[in-house]
């Protein structure tokens, strides 16, 4: 038993809404999909003829957009029309941490979810399945149901209409940079709900390309909580390995060797054991903060303290990078040039939300450094929005200013130090011979992603500091 789904509307054309709907559209040619957003600029970018101008960069996304756009995948700001026509509506709007008011700094700000539910309540017609795609606190489905079910004045303007709603939870587990592959070949699809017919209808869509065994169905609250828990567990592994990276530096052990050794145990597993400058991205921090808020709400203080430590360790890991840089550069970086390689929070994305590069740069700017930033996919305006435009441009300011570099070479000219922050592939192929010649000596390389090739820099007279290791220890063995 299932409902027939011919029209899907996705509210929110962001990192989740865009790629997810592109993949569904490519596998379900008989379903018309409208992705809608309040941000006209973003919608224009999704509709840009030049696929290089899509609002987000994800490997493989451009090919899907080329295949489906204007055929069964459409991007627009026509919210009323597309909600009204939809049999199924995905909510993929942003759910950031609350900045002020009750629960500020921890709880999720549900204002976009609230607004979306009200739009659906106002415009939907007939039987409509509402799918939570956004990551939400446990029990949000109840709030959405209440808003959808209430008789508000907006709905009374549409008294002729009949509308009935079912709410499902279908959290998204994609990672940025590998989103298309994750959506094409997910480890699992999770659907939480109470209405079997609606669950079957959503499962049927996914079964066009995903094996039935991978589609897990649960109750609503298990589904909502599983998403927060998955992110908390992933982040916890990173904080665990990062904590050991510091111990490796102190003892002469090598974090990559430790990761390999422990990850070979199937019970531990190899994934998510790469040490780095701390996890970034829009979700790990906010989702753990939300988990902490929920635990406190239910009086589970010990549990919230446990998860708080995962965040504390992450912050400490990022902070210690800039401290080490200042220490190695004789205690001052005032007026010194530092090249930052990578500004995105991870490779293969142009997303900079919560990127460790932001705090590393801010701390170095506070110390008076002159920073040249190069990232293969992040543009200058994005960096301005994170670091502030007032410190932009070397020529106006001496100490504590930054500039945008077009290439690695451009960033490295006269630099006293280079810091690798993001694990872009091209940083593993740097020609250290050439770079050494254009740097100011004594020159340093600080590699927070421990690329194998970085050790070569020392052959050309560059001092190398490697997170979770030390070149000195490596040479002595
Ligand atoms: P995003 O900020 O990139 O996109 C959200 C979009 O929703 C924005 O374009 C915004 O303008 C739009 N929007 C907000 N309110 C709206 C409204 N009332 N009507 C129409 N459009 C509206 O966010 P994202 O990264 O796509 O994340 C969306 C959700 O998915 C979040 O809950 C996030 O936690 C979750 N999630 C994100 C990822 C990820 O990798 N980014 C992965 C899994 C889950
Ligand atoms: C993460 C989860 O992996 C997704 O499953 C989830 O859907 C998503 O959050 C979400 O809810 O938004 P994402 O943030 O895109 O995905 O990227 P990750 O690959 O998880 O990386 C997050 C951060 O951890 C990055 O800064 C990355 O550099 C860092 N990381 C990751 C490490 O330092 N070491 C690792 O071994 C893995």
PDB file of C-alpha atoms and ligand atoms in Angstrom, residues 11-17 36-39 42 79 92-95 112 115-116 119 133-135 172 174 176 227 282-283 286 353, ligand 1:
ATOM      1  CA  UNK A  11      12.028  23.600   0.344  1.00  0.00           C
ATOM      2  CA  UNK A  12      15.650  24.765   0.626  1.00  0.00           C
ATOM      3  CA  UNK A  13      18.075  24.770  -2.326  1.00  0.00           C
ATOM      4  CA  UNK A  14      21.248  24.373  -0.279  1.00  0.00           C
ATOM      5  CA  UNK A  15      24.016  21.810   0.137  1.00  0.00           C
ATOM      6  CA  UNK A  16      21.440  19.117   0.925  1.00  0.00           C
ATOM      7  CA  UNK A  17      18.368  20.133  -1.077  1.00  0.00           C
ATOM      8  CA  UNK A  36      12.326  26.209  -4.057  1.00  0.00           C
ATOM      9  CA  UNK A  37      14.128  28.784  -1.965  1.00  0.00           C
ATOM     10  CA  UNK A  38      13.607  32.286  -0.602  1.00  0.00           C
ATOM     11  CA  UNK A  39      17.071  33.242  -1.824  1.00  0.00           C
ATOM     12  CA  UNK A  42      20.916  31.125  -5.049  1.00  0.00           C
ATOM     13  CA  UNK A  79       6.869  28.801  -3.215  1.00  0.00           C
ATOM     14  CA  UNK A  92      15.787  20.936   3.641  1.00  0.00           C
ATOM     15  CA  UNK A  93      16.144  24.339   5.240  1.00  0.00           C
ATOM     16  CA  UNK A  94      18.998  25.419   7.484  1.00  0.00           C
ATOM     17  CA  UNK A  95      18.890  24.591  11.207  1.00  0.00           C
ATOM     18  CA  UNK A 112      13.251  28.422   9.433  1.00  0.00           C
ATOM     19  CA  UNK A 115       8.295  29.326   8.830  1.00  0.00           C
ATOM     20  CA  UNK A 116       8.442  26.410   6.405  1.00  0.00           C
ATOM     21  CA  UNK A 119       4.074  27.935   4.415  1.00  0.00           C
ATOM     22  CA  UNK A 133      15.328  16.153   5.587  1.00  0.00           C
ATOM     23  CA  UNK A 134      16.931  18.829   7.762  1.00  0.00           C
ATOM     24  CA  UNK A 135      18.692  17.629  10.919  1.00  0.00           C
ATOM     25  CA  UNK A 172      20.446  12.947   5.325  1.00  0.00           C
ATOM     26  CA  UNK A 174      25.764  12.784   2.929  1.00  0.00           C
ATOM     27  CA  UNK A 176      30.193  17.386   1.466  1.00  0.00           C
ATOM     28  CA  UNK A 227      20.977  11.493  12.902  1.00  0.00           C
ATOM     29  CA  UNK A 282      28.163  23.245   9.400  1.00  0.00           C
ATOM     30  CA  UNK A 283      26.910  20.230  11.303  1.00  0.00           C
ATOM     31  CA  UNK A 286      25.823  22.378  15.993  1.00  0.00           C
ATOM     32  CA  UNK A 353      31.283  26.989   7.513  1.00  0.00           C
TER      33      UNK A 353
HETATM   34  P1  LIG B   1      21.956  25.555   3.472  1.00  0.00           P
HETATM   35  O1  LIG B   1      22.044  26.746   4.338  1.00  0.00           O
HETATM   36  O2  LIG B   1      22.997  25.305   2.435  1.00  0.00           O
HETATM   37  O3  LIG B   1      20.546  25.577   2.687  1.00  0.00           O
HETATM   38  C1  LIG B   1      19.329  25.859   3.295  1.00  0.00           C
HETATM   39  C2  LIG B   1      18.493  26.689   2.315  1.00  0.00           C
HETATM   40  O4  LIG B   1      17.158  26.821   2.842  1.00  0.00           O
HETATM   41  C3  LIG B   1      19.003  28.103   2.096  1.00  0.00           C
HETATM   42  O5  LIG B   1      19.270  28.320   0.730  1.00  0.00           O
HETATM   43  C4  LIG B   1      17.846  29.003   2.599  1.00  0.00           C
HETATM   44  O6  LIG B   1      17.688  30.193   1.860  1.00  0.00           O
HETATM   45  C5  LIG B   1      16.658  28.081   2.422  1.00  0.00           C
HETATM   46  N1  LIG B   1      15.495  28.447   3.228  1.00  0.00           N
HETATM   47  C6  LIG B   1      15.442  28.770   4.551  1.00  0.00           C
HETATM   48  N2  LIG B   1      14.172  29.021   4.923  1.00  0.00           N
HETATM   49  C7  LIG B   1      13.398  28.858   3.825  1.00  0.00           C
HETATM   50  C8  LIG B   1      12.005  28.977   3.569  1.00  0.00           C
HETATM   51  N3  LIG B   1      11.155  29.292   4.545  1.00  0.00           N
HETATM   52  N4  LIG B   1      11.537  28.742   2.323  1.00  0.00           N
HETATM   53  C9  LIG B   1      12.391  28.412   1.322  1.00  0.00           C
HETATM   54  N5  LIG B   1      13.730  28.269   1.501  1.00  0.00           N
HETATM   55  C10 LIG B   1      14.224  28.499   2.732  1.00  0.00           C
HETATM   56  O7  LIG B   1      21.832  24.312   4.452  1.00  0.00           O
HETATM   57  P2  LIG B   1      22.283  22.794   4.158  1.00  0.00           P
HETATM   58  O8  LIG B   1      23.742  22.623   4.389  1.00  0.00           O
HETATM   59  O9  LIG B   1      21.667  22.352   2.880  1.00  0.00           O
HETATM   60  O10 LIG B   1      21.568  22.062   5.385  1.00  0.00           O
HETATM   61  C11 LIG B   1      20.172  21.897   5.426  1.00  0.00           C
HETATM   62  C12 LIG B   1      19.836  20.919   6.533  1.00  0.00           C
HETATM   63  O11 LIG B   1      20.407  19.637   6.241  1.00  0.00           O
HETATM   64  C13 LIG B   1      20.367  21.294   7.918  1.00  0.00           C
HETATM   65  O12 LIG B   1      19.433  20.875   8.875  1.00  0.00           O
HETATM   66  C14 LIG B   1      21.635  20.470   8.057  1.00  0.00           C
HETATM   67  O13 LIG B   1      21.936  20.176   9.410  1.00  0.00           O
HETATM   68  C15 LIG B   1      21.257  19.198   7.323  1.00  0.00           C
HETATM   69  N6  LIG B   1      22.375  18.451   6.752  1.00  0.00           N
HETATM   70  C16 LIG B   1      23.378  19.115   6.100  1.00  0.00           C
HETATM   71  C17 LIG B   1      24.405  18.391   5.507  1.00  0.00           C
HETATM   72  C18 LIG B   1      25.530  19.079   4.796  1.00  0.00           C
HETATM   73  O14 LIG B   1      26.464  18.394   4.415  1.00  0.00           O
HETATM   74  N7  LIG B   1      25.490  20.378   4.572  1.00  0.00           N
HETATM   75  C19 LIG B   1      24.385  16.990   5.546  1.00  0.00           C
HETATM   76  C20 LIG B   1      23.337  16.356   6.202  1.00  0.00           C
HETATM   77  C21 LIG B   1      22.327  17.098   6.787  1.00  0.00           C
END
